[in-house]
Short mmCIF file of C-alpha atoms in Angstrom, two decimals:
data_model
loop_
_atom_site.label_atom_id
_atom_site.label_comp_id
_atom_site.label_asym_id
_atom_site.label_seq_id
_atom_site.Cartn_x
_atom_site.Cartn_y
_atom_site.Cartn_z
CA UNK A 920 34.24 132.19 66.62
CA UNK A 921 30.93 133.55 67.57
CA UNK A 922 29.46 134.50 70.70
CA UNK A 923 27.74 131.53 72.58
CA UNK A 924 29.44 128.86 71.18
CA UNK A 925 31.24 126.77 72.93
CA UNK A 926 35.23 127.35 73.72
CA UNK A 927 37.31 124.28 74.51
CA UNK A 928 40.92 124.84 75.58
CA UNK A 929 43.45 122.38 76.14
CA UNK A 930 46.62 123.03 77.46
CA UNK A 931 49.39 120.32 77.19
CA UNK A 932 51.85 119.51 80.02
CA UNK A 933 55.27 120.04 79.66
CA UNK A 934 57.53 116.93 80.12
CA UNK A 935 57.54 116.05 83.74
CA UNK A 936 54.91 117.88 84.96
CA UNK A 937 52.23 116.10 86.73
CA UNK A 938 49.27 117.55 86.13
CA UNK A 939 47.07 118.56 82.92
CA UNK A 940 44.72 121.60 83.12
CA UNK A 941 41.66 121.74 81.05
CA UNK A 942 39.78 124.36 80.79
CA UNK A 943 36.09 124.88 79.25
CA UNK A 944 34.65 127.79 78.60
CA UNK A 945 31.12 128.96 76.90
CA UNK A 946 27.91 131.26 76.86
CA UNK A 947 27.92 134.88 75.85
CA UNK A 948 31.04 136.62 75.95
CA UNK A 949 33.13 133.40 76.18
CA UNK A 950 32.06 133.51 80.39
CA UNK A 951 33.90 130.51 81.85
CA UNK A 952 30.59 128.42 83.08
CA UNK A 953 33.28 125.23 84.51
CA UNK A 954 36.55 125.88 86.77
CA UNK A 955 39.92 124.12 85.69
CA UNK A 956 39.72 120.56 85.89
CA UNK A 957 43.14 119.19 87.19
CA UNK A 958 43.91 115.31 85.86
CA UNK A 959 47.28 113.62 86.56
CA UNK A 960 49.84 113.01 84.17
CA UNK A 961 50.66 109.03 83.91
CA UNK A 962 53.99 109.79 82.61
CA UNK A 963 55.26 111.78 85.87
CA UNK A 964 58.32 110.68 87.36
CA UNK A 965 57.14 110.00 91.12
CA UNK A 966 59.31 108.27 94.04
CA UNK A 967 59.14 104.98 94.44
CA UNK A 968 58.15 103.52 97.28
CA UNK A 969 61.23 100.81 98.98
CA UNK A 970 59.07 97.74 98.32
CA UNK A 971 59.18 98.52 94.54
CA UNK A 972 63.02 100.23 94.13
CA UNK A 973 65.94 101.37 96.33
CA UNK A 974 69.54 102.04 95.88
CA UNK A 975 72.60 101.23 98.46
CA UNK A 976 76.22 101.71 97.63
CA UNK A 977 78.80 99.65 99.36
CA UNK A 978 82.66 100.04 99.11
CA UNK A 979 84.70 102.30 101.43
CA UNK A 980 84.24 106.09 101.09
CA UNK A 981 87.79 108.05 101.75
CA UNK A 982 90.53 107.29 99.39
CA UNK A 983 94.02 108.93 98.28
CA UNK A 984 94.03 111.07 95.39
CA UNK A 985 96.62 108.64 93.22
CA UNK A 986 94.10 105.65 94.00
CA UNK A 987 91.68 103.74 91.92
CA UNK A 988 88.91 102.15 93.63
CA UNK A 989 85.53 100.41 93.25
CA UNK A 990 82.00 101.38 94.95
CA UNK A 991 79.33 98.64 94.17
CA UNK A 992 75.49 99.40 93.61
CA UNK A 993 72.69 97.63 94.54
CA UNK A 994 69.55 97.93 93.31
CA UNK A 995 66.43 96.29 95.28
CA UNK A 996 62.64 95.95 94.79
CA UNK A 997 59.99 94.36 92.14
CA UNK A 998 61.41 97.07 89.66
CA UNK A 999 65.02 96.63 90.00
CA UNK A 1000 66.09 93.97 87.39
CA UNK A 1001 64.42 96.63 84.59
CA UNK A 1002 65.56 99.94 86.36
CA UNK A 1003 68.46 102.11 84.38
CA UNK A 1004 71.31 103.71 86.73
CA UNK A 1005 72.64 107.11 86.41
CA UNK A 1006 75.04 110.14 88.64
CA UNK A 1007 73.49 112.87 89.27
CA UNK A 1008 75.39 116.43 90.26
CA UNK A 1009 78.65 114.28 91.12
CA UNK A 1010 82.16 114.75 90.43
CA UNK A 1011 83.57 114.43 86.84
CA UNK A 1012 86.44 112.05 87.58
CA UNK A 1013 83.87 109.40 88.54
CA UNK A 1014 82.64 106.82 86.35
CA UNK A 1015 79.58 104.71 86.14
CA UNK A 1016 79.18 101.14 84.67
CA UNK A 1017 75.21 100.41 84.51
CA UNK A 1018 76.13 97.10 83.25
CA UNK A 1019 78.45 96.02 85.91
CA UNK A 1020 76.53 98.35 88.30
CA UNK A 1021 79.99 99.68 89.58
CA UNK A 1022 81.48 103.17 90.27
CA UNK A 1023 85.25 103.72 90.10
CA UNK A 1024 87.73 106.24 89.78
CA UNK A 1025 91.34 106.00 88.05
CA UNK A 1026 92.85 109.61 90.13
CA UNK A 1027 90.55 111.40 91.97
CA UNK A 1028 90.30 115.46 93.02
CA UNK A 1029 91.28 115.94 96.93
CA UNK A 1030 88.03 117.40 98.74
CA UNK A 1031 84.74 116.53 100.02
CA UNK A 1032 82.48 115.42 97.16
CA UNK A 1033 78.43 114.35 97.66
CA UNK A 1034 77.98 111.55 95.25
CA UNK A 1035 74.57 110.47 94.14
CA UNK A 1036 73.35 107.94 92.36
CA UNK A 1037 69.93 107.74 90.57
CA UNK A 1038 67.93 104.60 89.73
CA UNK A 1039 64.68 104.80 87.37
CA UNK A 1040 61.77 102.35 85.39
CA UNK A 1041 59.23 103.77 83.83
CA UNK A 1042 57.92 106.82 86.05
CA UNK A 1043 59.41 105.28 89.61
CA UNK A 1044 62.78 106.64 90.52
CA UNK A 1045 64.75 106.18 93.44
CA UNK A 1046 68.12 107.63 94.69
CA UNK A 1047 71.15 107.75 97.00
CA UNK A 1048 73.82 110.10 98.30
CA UNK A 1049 77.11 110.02 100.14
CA UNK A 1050 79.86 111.92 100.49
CA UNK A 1051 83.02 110.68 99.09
CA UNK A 1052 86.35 111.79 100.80
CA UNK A 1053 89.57 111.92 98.87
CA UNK A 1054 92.85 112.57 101.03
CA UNK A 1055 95.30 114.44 98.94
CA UNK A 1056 99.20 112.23 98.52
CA UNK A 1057 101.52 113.44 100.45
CA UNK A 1058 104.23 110.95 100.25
CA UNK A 1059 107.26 112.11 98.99
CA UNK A 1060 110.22 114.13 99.90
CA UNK A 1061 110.05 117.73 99.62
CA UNK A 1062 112.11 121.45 100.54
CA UNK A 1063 112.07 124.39 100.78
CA UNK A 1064 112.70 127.86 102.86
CA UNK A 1065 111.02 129.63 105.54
CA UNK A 1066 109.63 132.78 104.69
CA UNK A 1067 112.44 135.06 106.41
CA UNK A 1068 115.01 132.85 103.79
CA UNK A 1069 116.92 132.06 106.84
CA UNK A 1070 116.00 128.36 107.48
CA UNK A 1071 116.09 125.14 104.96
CA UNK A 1072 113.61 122.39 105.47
CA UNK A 1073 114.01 119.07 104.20
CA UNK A 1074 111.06 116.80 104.87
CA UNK A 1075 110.17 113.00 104.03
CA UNK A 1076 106.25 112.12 104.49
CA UNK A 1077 104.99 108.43 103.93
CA UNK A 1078 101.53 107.16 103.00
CA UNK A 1079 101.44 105.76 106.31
CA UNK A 1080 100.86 109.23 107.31
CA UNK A 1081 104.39 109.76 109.01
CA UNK A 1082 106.72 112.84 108.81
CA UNK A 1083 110.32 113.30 109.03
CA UNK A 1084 111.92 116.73 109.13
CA UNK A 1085 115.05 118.81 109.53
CA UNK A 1086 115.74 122.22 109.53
CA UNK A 1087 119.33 123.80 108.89
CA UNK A 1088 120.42 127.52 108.24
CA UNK A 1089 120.71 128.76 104.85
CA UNK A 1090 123.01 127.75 102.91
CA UNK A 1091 124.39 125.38 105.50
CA UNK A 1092 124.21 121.23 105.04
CA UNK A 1093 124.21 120.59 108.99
CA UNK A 1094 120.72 120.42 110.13
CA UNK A 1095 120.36 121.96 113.41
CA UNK A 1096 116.74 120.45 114.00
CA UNK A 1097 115.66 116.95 113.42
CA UNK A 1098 111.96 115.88 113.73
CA UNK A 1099 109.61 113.32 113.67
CA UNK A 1100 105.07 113.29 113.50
CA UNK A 1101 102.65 111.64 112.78
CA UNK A 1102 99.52 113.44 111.49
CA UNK A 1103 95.98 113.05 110.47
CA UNK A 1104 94.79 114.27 107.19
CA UNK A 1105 91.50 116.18 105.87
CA UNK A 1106 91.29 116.37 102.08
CA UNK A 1107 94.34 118.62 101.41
CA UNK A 1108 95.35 119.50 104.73
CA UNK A 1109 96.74 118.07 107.75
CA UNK A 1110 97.35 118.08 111.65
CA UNK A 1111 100.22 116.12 114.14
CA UNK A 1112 102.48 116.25 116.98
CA UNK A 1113 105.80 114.66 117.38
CA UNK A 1114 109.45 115.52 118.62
CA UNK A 1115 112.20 117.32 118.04
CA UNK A 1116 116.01 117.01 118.60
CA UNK A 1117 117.30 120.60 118.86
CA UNK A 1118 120.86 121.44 118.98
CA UNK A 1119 121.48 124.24 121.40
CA UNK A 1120 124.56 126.13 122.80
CA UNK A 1121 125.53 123.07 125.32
CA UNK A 1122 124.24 120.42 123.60
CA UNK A 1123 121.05 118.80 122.38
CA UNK A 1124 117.31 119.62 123.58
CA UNK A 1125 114.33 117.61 122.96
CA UNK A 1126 111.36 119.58 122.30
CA UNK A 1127 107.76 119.15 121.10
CA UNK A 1128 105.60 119.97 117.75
CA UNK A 1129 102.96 120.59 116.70
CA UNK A 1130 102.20 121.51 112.59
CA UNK A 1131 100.14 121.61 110.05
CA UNK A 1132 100.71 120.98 106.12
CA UNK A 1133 98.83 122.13 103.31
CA UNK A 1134 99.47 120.53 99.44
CA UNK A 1135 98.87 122.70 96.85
CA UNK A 1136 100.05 120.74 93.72
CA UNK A 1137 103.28 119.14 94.03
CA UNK A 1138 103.75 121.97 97.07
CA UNK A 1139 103.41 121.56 100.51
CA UNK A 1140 103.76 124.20 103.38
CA UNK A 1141 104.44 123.32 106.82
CA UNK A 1142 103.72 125.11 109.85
CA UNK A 1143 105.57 124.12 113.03
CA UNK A 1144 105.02 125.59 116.35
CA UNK A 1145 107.94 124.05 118.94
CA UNK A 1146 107.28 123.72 122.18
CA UNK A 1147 109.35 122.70 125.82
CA UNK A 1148 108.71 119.73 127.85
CA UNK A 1149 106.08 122.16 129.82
CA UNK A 1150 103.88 123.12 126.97
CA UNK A 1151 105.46 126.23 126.15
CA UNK A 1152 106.03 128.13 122.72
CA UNK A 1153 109.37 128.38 121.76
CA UNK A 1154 109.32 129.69 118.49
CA UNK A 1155 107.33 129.00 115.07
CA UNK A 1156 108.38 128.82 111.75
CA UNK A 1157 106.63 128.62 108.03
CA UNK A 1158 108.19 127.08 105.16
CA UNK A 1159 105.60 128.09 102.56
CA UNK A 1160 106.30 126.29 99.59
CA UNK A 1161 108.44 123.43 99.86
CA UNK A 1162 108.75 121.42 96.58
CA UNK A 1163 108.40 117.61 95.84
CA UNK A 1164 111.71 115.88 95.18
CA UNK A 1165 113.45 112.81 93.53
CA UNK A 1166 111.29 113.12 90.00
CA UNK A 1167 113.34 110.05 89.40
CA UNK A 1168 112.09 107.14 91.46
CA UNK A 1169 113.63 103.92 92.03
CA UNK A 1170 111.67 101.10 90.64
CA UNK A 1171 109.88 98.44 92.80
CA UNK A 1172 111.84 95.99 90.80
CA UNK A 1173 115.55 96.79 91.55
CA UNK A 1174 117.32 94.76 93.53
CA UNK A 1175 118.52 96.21 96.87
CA UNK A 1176 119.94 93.43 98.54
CA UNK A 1177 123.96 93.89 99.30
CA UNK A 1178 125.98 94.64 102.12
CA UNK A 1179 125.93 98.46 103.24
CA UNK A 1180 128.56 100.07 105.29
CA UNK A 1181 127.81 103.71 107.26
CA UNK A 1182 128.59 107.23 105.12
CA UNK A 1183 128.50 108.69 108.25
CA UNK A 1184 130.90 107.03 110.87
CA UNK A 1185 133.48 103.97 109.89
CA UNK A 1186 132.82 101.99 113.32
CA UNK A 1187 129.45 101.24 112.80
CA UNK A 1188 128.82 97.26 112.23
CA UNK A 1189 127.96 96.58 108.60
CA UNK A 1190 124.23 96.11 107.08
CA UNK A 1191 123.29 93.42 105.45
CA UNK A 1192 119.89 93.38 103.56
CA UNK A 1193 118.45 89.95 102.62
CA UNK A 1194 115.84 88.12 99.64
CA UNK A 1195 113.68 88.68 102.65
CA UNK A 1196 114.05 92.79 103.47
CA UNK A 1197 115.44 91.85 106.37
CA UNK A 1198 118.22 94.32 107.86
CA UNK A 1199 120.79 92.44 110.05
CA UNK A 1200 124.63 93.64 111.14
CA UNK A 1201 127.03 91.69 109.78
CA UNK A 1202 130.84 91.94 110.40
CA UNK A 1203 133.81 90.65 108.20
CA UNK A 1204 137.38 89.48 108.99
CA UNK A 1205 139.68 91.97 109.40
CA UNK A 1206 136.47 95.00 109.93
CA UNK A 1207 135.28 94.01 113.39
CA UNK A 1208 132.82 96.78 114.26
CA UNK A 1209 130.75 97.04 117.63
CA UNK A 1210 128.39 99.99 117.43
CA UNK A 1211 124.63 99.80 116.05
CA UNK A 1212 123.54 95.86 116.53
CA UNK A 1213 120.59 96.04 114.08
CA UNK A 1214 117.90 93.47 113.71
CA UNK A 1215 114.88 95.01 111.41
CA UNK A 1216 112.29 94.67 108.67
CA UNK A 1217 111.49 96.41 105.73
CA UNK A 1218 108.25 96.53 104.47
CA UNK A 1219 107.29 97.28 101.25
CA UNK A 1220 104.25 100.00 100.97
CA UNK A 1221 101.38 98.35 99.50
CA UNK A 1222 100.92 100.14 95.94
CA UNK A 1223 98.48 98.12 94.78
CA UNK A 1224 95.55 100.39 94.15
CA UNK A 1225 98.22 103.00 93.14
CA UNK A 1226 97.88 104.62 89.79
CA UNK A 1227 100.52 107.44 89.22
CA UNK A 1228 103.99 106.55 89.45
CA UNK A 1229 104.98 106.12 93.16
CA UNK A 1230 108.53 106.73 94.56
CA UNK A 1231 109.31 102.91 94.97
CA UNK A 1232 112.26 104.05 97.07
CA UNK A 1233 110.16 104.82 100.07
CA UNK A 1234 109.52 101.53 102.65
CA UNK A 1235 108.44 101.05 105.87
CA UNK A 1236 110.79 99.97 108.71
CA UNK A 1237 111.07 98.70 112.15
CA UNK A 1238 112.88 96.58 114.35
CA UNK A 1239 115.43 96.77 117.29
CA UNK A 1240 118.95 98.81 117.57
CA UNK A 1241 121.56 97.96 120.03
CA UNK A 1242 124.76 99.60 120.93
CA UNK A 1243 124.01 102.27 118.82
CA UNK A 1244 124.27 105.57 120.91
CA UNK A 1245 126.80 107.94 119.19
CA UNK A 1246 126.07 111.43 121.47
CA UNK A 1247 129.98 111.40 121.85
CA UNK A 1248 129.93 111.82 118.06
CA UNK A 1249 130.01 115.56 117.57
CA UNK A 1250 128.71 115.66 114.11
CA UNK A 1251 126.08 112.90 114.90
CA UNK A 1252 124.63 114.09 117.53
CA UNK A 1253 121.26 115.70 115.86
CA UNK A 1254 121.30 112.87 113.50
CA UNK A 1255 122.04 110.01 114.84
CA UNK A 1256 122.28 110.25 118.59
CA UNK A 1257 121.21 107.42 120.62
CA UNK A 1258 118.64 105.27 118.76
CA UNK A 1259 119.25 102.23 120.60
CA UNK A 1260 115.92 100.94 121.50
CA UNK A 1261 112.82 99.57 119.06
CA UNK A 1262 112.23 101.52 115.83
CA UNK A 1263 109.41 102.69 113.58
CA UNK A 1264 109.73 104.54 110.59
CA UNK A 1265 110.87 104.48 106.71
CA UNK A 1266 113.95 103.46 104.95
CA UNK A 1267 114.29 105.40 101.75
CA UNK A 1268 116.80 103.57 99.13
CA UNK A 1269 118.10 105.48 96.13
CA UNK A 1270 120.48 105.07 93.40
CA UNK A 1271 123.71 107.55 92.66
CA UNK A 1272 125.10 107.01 89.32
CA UNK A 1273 126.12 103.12 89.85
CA UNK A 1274 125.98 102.93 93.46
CA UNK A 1275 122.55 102.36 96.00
CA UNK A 1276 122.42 104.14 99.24
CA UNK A 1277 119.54 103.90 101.52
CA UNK A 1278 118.67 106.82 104.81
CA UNK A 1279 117.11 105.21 107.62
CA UNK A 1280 114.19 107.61 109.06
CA UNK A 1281 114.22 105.93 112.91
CA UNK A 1282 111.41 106.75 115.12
CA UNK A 1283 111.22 106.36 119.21
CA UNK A 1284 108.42 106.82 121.35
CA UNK A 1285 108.65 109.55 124.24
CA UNK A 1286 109.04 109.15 127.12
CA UNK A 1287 109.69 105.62 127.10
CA UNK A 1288 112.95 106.60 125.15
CA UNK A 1289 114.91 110.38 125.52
CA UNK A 1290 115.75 110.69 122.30
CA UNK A 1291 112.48 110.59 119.60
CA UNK A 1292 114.54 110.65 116.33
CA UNK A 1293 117.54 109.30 114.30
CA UNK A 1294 118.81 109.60 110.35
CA UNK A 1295 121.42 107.09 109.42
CA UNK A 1296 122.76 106.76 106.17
CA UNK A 1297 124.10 103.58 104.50
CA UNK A 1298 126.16 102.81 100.91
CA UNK A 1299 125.90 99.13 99.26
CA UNK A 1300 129.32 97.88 98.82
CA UNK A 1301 129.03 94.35 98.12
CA UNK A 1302 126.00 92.65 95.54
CA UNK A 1303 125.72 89.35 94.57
CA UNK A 1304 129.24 88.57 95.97
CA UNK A 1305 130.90 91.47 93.92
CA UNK A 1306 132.29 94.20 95.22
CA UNK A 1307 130.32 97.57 94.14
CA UNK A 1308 131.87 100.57 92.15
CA UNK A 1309 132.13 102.80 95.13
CA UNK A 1310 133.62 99.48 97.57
CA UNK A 1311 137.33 100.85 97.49
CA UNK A 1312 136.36 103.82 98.72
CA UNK A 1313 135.65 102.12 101.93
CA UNK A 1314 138.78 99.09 101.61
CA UNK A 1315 136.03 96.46 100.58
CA UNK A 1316 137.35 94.31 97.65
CA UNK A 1317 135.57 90.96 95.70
CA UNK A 1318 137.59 88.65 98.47
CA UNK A 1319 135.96 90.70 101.08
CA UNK A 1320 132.58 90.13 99.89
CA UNK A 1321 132.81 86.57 98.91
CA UNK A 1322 132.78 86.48 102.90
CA UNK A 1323 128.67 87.10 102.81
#
């Protein structure tokens, strides 16, 4: 190309840039005689303004890690019935249906996760975040061992964010500690008080906790700090990786209604668990029993939402217990105790070969009540009108039972 004539250069934008530069040149040695002209590019994306497209999301934001759950999305504005939805920089486990303009989630990742949600037509786009808080699920039971190997935990947790816990020497089956929290949880972690029974050299103490638990898989580790009436440390232990139990859970559907007599002490007044979950003491002729009146509910947690299998076994419970203080009873006395008074806590039933049991995880309020914590264990012997496979164990026969 000779000298003086006339250089036009055009350089092309790149896909979502917004400008075009043009730039003419001319005159002897190619001298530039007009600077760079910059035009706008019509196909730019550019933010829309609210009047012509906007995005909301509605739905609750924390959720349990075994949940599925729906977040609706709205789209607003003159563009919105031709605008196309889409996540941007969210997490993997979420999915999007532009047709249904939902978001849901089948098992979600425990943590803090910022969720946003993109909405475009033609060149306008528009866009909203949140942050989307998923709880780690810690119901289950679990154990394991402190880290000097010289103390066993045991430990039930429900959804309803409650915690029972003993603690018994190595090797030994008497738990010397019995516990209940409740706690607050953040993602994989979690914080609560409660009480303690503690036996000690002339008898049983009541002290205060206060833990943390961290999941890690099917592991949880609990730190406990115990504490006097005044505030002060006592000691703290650290069981660092106690492991889930009971892989094989007891179905929703089975059947637990029945009579029940105590494992743990023969005068306790029979159980009888109705088409209702209700727990009432019953007594029989010929087994007239006086001790632990109960009158109590079981609640069944809602699972609804639930999409792993869930330990079926694990229920709410609550009601009132009467004549039911056993601190005479040597072996019962960390266990069992006195839990006269009104109850809150969890009634776990599960199956041994043929037979049903259920442990009753009782809950009392401090101060109004001086002792904060009772276990009490139960066998069906009677279901349907039939005496059960382990019922002569305990003298209960078919004639006994036809008495319910």
């Amino acid at each position: 190309m000779g000298l003086g004539a006339r250089v036009v250069l055009q350089i092309a934008s790149l896909i979502g840039a917004s400008l075009v530069l043009v730039a003419c040149g001319g005159g002897e040695g190619g001298a530039s005689t007009n600077a760079p002209t910059m035009i706008p590019n019509p196909n730019a994306l550019v933010a829309a303004t609210p009047g012509e497209l906007a995005v909301t999301i509605s739905g609750a934001n924390r959720h349990f890690s075994d949940e599925t759950y729906v977040l609706a999305v709205g789209l607003t504005g003159s563009l919105a019935t031709s605008a196309t939805l889409s996540l941007e920089d969210s997490p993997s486990f979420l999915e999007l249906n532009t047709q249904n303009k939902v978001i849901s989630a089948q098992y979600s990742v425990a943590g803090e996760h910022t969720v946003t949600v993109s909405a475009k037509s033609g060149n306008k786009v528009a866009s909203a975040s949140f942050e989307l808080i998923i709880d780690a699920s810690l119901n289950a039971r679990y154990q394991g061992i402190t880290r000097s190997d010289e103390t066993s935990y045991t430990a039930l947790i429900t959804r309803s964010r409650k915690i029972f816990w003993e603690a018994a020497p190595a090797g030994d089956l008497n738990p010397t500690l019995h516990c209940w929290g409740n706690f607050e949880t953040d993602t994989t972690s979690a914080t609560g008080t409660g009480h303690c029974k503690r036996l000690v050299s002339d008898g049983v103490a009541v002290v205060r906790a206060n833990f943390n638990l961290n999941l890690n898989e099917d592991e949880v580790m609990i730190e406990v700090e115990y504490q006097d009436s005044s505030g002060s440390a006592l000691f703290s232990e650290t069981a660092t990786a106690m492991t889930r139990l009971d892989r094989e859970y007891l179905d929703e559907s089975v059947d637990i209604t029945g009579i029940y007599v105590s494992t743990q002490l023969g005068s306790l007044r029979w159980i009888q668990v109705d088409t209702d979950n209700v727990l009432r003491d019953v007594g029989a002729s010929g087994y007239e029993r006086v001790r632990c009146q109960v009158d109590a509910v079981v609640s069944n947690i809602d699972v609804t939402d639930v999409t792993v299998r869930y330990d079926g076994s694990i229920k709410e419970l609550s009601g009132a217990w009467d004549r039911c203080d056993l601190t005479d009873q040597a072996g019962l006395r960390i266990l069992v105790g006195d839990a006269t008074g009104l109850n809150e806590g969890a009634i776990r039933f599960y199956e041994s070969g043929p037979d049903l049991y259920f442990s009753a995880h009782l809950a009392r309020e401090i101060p109004t009540y001086q002792d904060p914590v009772s276990k009490m264990n139960y066998v069906r012997v009677c279901s349907a009108g039939n005496a059960t496979p382990i019922a002569a164990e305990y003298n209960v026969n078919d004639d006994v039972c036809l008495q319910f």
